[in-house]
PDB file of C-alpha atoms and ligand atoms in Angstrom:
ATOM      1  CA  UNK L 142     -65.911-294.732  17.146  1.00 69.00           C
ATOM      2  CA  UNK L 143     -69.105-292.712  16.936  1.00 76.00           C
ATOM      3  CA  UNK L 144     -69.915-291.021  13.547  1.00 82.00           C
ATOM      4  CA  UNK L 145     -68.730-287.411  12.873  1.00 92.00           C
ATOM      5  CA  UNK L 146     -72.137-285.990  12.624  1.00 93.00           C
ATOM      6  CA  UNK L 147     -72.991-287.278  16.372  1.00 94.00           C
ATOM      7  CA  UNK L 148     -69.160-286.461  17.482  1.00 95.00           C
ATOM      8  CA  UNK L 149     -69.993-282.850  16.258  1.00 96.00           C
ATOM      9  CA  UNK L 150     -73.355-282.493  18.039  1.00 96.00           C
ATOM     10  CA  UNK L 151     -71.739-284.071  20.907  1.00 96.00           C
ATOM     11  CA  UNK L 152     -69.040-281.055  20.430  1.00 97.00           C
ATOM     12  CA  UNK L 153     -71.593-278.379  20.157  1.00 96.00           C
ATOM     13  CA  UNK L 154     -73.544-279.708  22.876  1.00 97.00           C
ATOM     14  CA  UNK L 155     -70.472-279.980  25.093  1.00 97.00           C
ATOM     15  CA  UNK L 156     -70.233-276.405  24.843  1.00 96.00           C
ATOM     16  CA  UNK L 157     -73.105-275.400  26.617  1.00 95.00           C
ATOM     17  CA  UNK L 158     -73.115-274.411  30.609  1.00 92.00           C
ATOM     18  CA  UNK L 159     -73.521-277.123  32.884  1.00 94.00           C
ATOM     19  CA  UNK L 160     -73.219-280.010  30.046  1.00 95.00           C
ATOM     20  CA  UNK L 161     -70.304-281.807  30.413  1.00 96.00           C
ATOM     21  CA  UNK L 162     -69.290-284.779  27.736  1.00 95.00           C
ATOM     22  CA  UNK L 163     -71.098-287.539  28.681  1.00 96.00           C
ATOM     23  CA  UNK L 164     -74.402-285.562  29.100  1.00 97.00           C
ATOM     24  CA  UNK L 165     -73.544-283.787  25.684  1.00 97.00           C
ATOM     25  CA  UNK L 166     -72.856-287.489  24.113  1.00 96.00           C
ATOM     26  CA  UNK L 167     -76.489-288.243  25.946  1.00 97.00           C
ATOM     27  CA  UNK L 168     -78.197-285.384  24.619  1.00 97.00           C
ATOM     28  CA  UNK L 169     -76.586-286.589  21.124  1.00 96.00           C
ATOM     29  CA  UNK L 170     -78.180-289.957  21.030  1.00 96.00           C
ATOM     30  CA  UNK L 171     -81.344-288.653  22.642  1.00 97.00           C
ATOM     31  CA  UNK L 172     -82.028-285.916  19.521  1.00 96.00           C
ATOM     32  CA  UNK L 173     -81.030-288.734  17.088  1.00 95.00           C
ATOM     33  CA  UNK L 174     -83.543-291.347  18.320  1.00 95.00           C
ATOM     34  CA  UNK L 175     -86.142-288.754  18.722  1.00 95.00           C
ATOM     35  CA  UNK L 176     -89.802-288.685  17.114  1.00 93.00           C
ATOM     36  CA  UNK L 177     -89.304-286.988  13.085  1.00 89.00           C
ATOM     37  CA  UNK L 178     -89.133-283.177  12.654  1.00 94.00           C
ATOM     38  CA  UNK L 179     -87.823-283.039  16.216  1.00 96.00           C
ATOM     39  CA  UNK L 180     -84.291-282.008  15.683  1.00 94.00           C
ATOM     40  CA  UNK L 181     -85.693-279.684  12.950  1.00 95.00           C
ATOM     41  CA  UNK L 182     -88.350-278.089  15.767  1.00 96.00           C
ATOM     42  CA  UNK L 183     -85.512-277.930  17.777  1.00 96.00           C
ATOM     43  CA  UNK L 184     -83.072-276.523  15.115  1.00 95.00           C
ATOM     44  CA  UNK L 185     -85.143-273.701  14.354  1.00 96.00           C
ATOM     45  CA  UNK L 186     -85.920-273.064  17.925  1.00 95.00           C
ATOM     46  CA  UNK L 187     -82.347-272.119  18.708  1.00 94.00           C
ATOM     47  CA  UNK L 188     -82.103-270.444  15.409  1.00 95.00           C
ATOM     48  CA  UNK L 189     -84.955-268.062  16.056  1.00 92.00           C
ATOM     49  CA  UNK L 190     -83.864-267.284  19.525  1.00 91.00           C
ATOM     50  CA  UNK L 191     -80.656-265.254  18.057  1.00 90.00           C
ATOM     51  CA  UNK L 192     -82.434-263.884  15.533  1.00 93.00           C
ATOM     52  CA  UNK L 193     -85.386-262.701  16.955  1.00 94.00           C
ATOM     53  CA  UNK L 194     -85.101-261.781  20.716  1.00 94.00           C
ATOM     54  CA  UNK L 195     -83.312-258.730  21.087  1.00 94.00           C
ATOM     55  CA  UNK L 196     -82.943-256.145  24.108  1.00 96.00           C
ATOM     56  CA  UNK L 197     -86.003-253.859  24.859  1.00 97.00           C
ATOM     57  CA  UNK L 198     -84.557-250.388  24.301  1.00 95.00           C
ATOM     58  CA  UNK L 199     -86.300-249.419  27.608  1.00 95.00           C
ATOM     59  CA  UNK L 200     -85.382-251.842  30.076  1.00 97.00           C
ATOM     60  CA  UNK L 201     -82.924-253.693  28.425  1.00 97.00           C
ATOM     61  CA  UNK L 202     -84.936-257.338  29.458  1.00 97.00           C
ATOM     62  CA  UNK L 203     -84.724-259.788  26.453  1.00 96.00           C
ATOM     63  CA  UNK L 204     -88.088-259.513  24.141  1.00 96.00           C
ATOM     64  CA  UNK L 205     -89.526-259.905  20.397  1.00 94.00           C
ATOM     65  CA  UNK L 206     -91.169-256.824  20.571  1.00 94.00           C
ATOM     66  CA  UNK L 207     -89.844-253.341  21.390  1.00 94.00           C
ATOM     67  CA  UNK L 208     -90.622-252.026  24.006  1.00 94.00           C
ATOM     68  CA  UNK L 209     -91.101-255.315  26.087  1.00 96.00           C
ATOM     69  CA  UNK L 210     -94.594-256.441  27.806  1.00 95.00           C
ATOM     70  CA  UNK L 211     -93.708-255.636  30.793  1.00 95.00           C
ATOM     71  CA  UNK L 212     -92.786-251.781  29.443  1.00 95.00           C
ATOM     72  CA  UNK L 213     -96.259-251.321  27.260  1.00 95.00           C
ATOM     73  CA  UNK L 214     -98.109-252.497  30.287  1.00 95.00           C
ATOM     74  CA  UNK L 215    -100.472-248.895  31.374  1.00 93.00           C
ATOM     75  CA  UNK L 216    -101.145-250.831  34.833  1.00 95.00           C
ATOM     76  CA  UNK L 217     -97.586-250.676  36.097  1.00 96.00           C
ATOM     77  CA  UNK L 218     -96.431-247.675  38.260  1.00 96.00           C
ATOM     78  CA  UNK L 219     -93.702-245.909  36.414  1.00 95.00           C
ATOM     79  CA  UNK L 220     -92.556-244.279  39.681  1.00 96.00           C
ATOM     80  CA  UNK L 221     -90.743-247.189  41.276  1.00 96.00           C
ATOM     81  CA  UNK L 222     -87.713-249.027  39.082  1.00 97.00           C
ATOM     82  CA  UNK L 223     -86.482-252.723  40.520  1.00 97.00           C
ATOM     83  CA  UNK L 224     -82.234-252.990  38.698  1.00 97.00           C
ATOM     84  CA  UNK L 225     -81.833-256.812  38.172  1.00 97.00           C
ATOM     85  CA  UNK L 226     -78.404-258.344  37.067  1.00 97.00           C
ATOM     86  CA  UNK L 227     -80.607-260.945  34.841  1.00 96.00           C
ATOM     87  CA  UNK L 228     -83.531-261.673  33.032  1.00 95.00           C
ATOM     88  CA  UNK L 229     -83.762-264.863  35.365  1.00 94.00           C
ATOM     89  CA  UNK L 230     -83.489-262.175  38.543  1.00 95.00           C
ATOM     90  CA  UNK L 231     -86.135-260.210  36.924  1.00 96.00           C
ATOM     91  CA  UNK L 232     -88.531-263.636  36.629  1.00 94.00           C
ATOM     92  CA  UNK L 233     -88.147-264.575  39.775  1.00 93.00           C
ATOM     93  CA  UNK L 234     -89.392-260.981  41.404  1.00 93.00           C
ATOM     94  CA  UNK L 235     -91.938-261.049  38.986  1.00 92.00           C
ATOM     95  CA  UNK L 236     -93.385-264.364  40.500  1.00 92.00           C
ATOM     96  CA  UNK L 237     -93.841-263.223  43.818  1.00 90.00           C
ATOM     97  CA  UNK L 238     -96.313-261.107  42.108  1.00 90.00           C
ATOM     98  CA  UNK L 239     -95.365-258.497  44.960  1.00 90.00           C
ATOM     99  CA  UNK L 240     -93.652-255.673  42.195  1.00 93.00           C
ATOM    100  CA  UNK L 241     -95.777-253.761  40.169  1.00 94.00           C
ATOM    101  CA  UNK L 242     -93.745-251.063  38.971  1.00 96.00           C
ATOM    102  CA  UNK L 243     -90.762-251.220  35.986  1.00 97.00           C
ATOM    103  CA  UNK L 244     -87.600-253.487  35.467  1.00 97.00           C
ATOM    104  CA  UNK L 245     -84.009-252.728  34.947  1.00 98.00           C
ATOM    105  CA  UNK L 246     -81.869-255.293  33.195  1.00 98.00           C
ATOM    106  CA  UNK L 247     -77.798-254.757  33.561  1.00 98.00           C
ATOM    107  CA  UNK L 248     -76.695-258.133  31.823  1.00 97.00           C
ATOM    108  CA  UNK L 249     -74.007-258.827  34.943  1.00 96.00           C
ATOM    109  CA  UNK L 250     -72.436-257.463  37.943  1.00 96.00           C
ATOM    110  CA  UNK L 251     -69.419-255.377  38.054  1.00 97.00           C
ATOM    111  CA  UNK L 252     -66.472-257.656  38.526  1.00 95.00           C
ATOM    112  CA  UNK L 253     -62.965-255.923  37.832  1.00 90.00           C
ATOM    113  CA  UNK L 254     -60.827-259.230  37.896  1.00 91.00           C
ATOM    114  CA  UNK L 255     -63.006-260.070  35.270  1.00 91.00           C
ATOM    115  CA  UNK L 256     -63.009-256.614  33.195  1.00 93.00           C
ATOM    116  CA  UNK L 257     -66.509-256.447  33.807  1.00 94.00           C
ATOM    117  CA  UNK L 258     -66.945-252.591  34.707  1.00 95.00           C
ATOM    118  CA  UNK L 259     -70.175-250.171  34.309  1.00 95.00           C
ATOM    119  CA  UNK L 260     -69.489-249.843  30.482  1.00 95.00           C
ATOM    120  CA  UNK L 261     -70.172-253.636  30.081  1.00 96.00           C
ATOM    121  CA  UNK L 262     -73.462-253.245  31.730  1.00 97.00           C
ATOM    122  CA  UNK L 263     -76.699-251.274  30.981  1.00 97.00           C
ATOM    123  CA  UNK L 264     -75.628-248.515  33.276  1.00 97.00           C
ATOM    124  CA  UNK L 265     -76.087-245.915  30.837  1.00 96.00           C
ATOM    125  CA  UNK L 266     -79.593-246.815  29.515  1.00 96.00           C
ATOM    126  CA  UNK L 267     -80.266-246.506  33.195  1.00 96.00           C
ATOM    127  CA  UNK L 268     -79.370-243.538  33.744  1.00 96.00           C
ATOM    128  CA  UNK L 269     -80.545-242.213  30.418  1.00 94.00           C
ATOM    129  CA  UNK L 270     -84.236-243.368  31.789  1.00 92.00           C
ATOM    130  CA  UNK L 271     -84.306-241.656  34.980  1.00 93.00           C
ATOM    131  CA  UNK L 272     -82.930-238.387  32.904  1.00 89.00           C
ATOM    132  CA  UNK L 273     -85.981-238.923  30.431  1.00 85.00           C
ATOM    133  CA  UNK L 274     -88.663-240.733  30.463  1.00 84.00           C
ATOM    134  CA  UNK L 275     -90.069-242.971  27.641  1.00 81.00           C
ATOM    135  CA  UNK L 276     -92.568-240.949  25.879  1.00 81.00           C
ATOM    136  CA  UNK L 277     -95.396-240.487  27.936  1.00 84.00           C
ATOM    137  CA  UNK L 278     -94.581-241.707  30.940  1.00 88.00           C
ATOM    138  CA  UNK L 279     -93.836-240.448  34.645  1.00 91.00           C
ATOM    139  CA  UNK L 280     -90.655-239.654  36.182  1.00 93.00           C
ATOM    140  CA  UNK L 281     -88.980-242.446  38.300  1.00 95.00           C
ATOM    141  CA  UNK L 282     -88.675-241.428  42.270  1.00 96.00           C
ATOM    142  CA  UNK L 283     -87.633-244.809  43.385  1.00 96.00           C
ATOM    143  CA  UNK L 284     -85.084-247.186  42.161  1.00 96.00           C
ATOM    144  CA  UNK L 285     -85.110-250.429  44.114  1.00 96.00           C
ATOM    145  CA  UNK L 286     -81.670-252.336  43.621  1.00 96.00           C
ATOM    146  CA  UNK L 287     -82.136-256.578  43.670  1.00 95.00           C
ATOM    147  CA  UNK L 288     -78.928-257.206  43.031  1.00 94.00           C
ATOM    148  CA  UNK L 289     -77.558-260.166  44.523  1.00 93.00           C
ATOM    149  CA  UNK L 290     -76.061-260.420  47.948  1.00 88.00           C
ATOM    150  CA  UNK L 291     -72.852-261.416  46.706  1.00 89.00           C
ATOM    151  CA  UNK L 292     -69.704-259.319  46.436  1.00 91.00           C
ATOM    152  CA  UNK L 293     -70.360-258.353  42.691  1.00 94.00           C
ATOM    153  CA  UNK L 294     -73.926-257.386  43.646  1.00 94.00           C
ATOM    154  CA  UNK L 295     -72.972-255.269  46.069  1.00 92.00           C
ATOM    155  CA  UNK L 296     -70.137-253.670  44.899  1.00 95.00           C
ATOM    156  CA  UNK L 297     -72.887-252.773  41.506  1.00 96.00           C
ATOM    157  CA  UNK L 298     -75.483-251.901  44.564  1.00 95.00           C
ATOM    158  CA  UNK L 299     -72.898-249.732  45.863  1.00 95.00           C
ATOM    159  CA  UNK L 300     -71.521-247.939  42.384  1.00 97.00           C
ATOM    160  CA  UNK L 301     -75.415-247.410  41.614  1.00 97.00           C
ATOM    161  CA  UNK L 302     -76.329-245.587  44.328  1.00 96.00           C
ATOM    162  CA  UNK L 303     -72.999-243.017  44.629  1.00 96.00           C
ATOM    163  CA  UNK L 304     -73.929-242.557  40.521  1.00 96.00           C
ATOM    164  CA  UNK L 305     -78.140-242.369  41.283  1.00 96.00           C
ATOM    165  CA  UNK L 306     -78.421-240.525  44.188  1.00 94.00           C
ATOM    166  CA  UNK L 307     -77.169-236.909  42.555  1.00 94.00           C
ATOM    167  CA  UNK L 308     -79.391-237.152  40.371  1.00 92.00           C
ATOM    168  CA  UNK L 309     -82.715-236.447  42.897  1.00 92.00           C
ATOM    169  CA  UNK L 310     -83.734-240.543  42.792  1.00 95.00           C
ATOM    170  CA  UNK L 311     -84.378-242.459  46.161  1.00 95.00           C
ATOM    171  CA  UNK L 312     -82.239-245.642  46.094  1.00 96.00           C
ATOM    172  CA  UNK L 313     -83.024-248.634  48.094  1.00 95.00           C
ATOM    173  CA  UNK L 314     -81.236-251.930  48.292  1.00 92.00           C
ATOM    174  CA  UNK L 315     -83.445-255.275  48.699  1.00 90.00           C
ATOM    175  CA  UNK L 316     -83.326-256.353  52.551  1.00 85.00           C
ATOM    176  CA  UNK L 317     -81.400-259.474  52.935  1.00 82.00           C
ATOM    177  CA  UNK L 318     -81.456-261.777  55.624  1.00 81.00           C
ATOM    178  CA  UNK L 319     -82.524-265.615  56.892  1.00 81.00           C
ATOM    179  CA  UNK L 320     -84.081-267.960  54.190  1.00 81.00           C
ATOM    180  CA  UNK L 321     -87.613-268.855  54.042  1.00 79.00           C
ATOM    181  CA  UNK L 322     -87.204-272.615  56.094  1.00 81.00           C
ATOM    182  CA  UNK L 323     -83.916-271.651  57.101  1.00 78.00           C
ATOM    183  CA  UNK L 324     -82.569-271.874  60.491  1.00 84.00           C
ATOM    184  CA  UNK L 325     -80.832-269.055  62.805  1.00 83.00           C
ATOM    185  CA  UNK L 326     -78.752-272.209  64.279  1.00 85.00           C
ATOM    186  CA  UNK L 327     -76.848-272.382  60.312  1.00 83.00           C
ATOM    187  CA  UNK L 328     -77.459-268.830  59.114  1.00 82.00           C
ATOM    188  CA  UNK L 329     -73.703-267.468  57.836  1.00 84.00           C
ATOM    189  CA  UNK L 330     -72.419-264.354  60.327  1.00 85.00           C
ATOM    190  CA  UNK L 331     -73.043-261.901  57.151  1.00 82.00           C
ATOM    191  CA  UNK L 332     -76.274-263.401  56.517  1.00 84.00           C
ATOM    192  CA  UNK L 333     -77.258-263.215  60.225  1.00 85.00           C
ATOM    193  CA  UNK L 334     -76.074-259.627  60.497  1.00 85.00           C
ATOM    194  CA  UNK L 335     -77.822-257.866  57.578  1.00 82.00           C
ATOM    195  CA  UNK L 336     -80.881-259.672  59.021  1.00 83.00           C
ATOM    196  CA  UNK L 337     -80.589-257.779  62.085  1.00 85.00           C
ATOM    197  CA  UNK L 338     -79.566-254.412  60.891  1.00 82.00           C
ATOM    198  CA  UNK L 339     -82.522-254.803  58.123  1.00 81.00           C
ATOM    199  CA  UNK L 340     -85.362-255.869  60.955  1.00 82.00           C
ATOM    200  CA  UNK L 341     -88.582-254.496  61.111  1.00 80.00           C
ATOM    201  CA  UNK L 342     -91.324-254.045  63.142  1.00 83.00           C
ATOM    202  CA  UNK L 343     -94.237-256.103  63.178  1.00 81.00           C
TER     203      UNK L 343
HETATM  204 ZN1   ZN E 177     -88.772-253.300  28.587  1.00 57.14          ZN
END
């Protein structure tokens, strides 16, 4: 029998995605045989991280400061607007260094099996943007939705440009097609499809 502070670590841990028991039980002894102040670094970490980050009341990404880096930054074109389901989806564009213009964070996808509809995302802070502007800044033309190619993502690409389009705003989906490596031989029917109907010259 392990003792009840490890058990209850091990219980917390357990709780988190993608850790099952054993790895939570790992994690346990891992933190306990760790160098001093550790657990406390660690401790506070996770503390801090609820109390501080908060949503950036412009693009709803995750940030300390209001508005977010990425919204203060003068070199970014306000024009052009890339939607995101996540802050991960929103890292991952940003590191093809490709994007210069704003974010869009909607926390999710709309999923109606799993009551997740438009008034569970950050549909409405959307749309309140393109309405008006942040102080100071230019009107968006373009809003670019990433999405992802799955059905939730395009059922949310779908809703957002019936509810975007009225309002005067371009709306353009990410093209989707074969992976980087990938080969034509394996490539899905869907996959292989939207590759053809999103081609381009060259
Ligand atoms: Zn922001």
């Amino acid at each position: 029998m392990t003792p009840d502070p490890i058990q209850r670590l091990t219980a917390e841990l357990a709780k988190l995605p993608g850790i099952g028991e054993k790895t939570a039980q790992r994690l346990a002894f891992h933190i306990l045989r760790s160098k001093p102040g550790y657990a406390r670094d660690l401790a506070a970490a996770i503390v801090d991280v609820t109390e501080k980050v908060r949503l950036c009341s412009v693009c709803c990404t995750l940030t300390e400061g209001d508005p977010c880096a990425t919204c203060s930054d003068d070199r970014r074109d306000d024009r052009i607007v890339c939607v995101v389901e996540n802050v991960p989806d929103l890292l991952a564009v940003e590191r093809t260094r490709e994007f210069r213009g704003r974010y869009h964070v909607l926390h999710g996808a709309l999923s109606p099996l799993d009551g997740i509809g438009p008034d569970q995302l950050r549909v409405k802070e959307l749309v309140r943007r393109l309405g008006t502007p942040p102080e100071g800044r230019e009107r968006v033309e373009e809003v670019i939705v990433a999405t992802n190619p799955d059905v939730e993502g395009e059922a949310t690409a779908l809703y957002l440009t019936r509810l975007l389009k009225p309002l005067g705003v371009r709306v353009t989906r990410i093209a989707q097609g074969v992976p980087m490596g990938g080969d034509l031989e394996y490539a899905d029917q869907v996959t292989l499809a939207r590759a053809l109907a999103g081609r381009r010259e060259i």
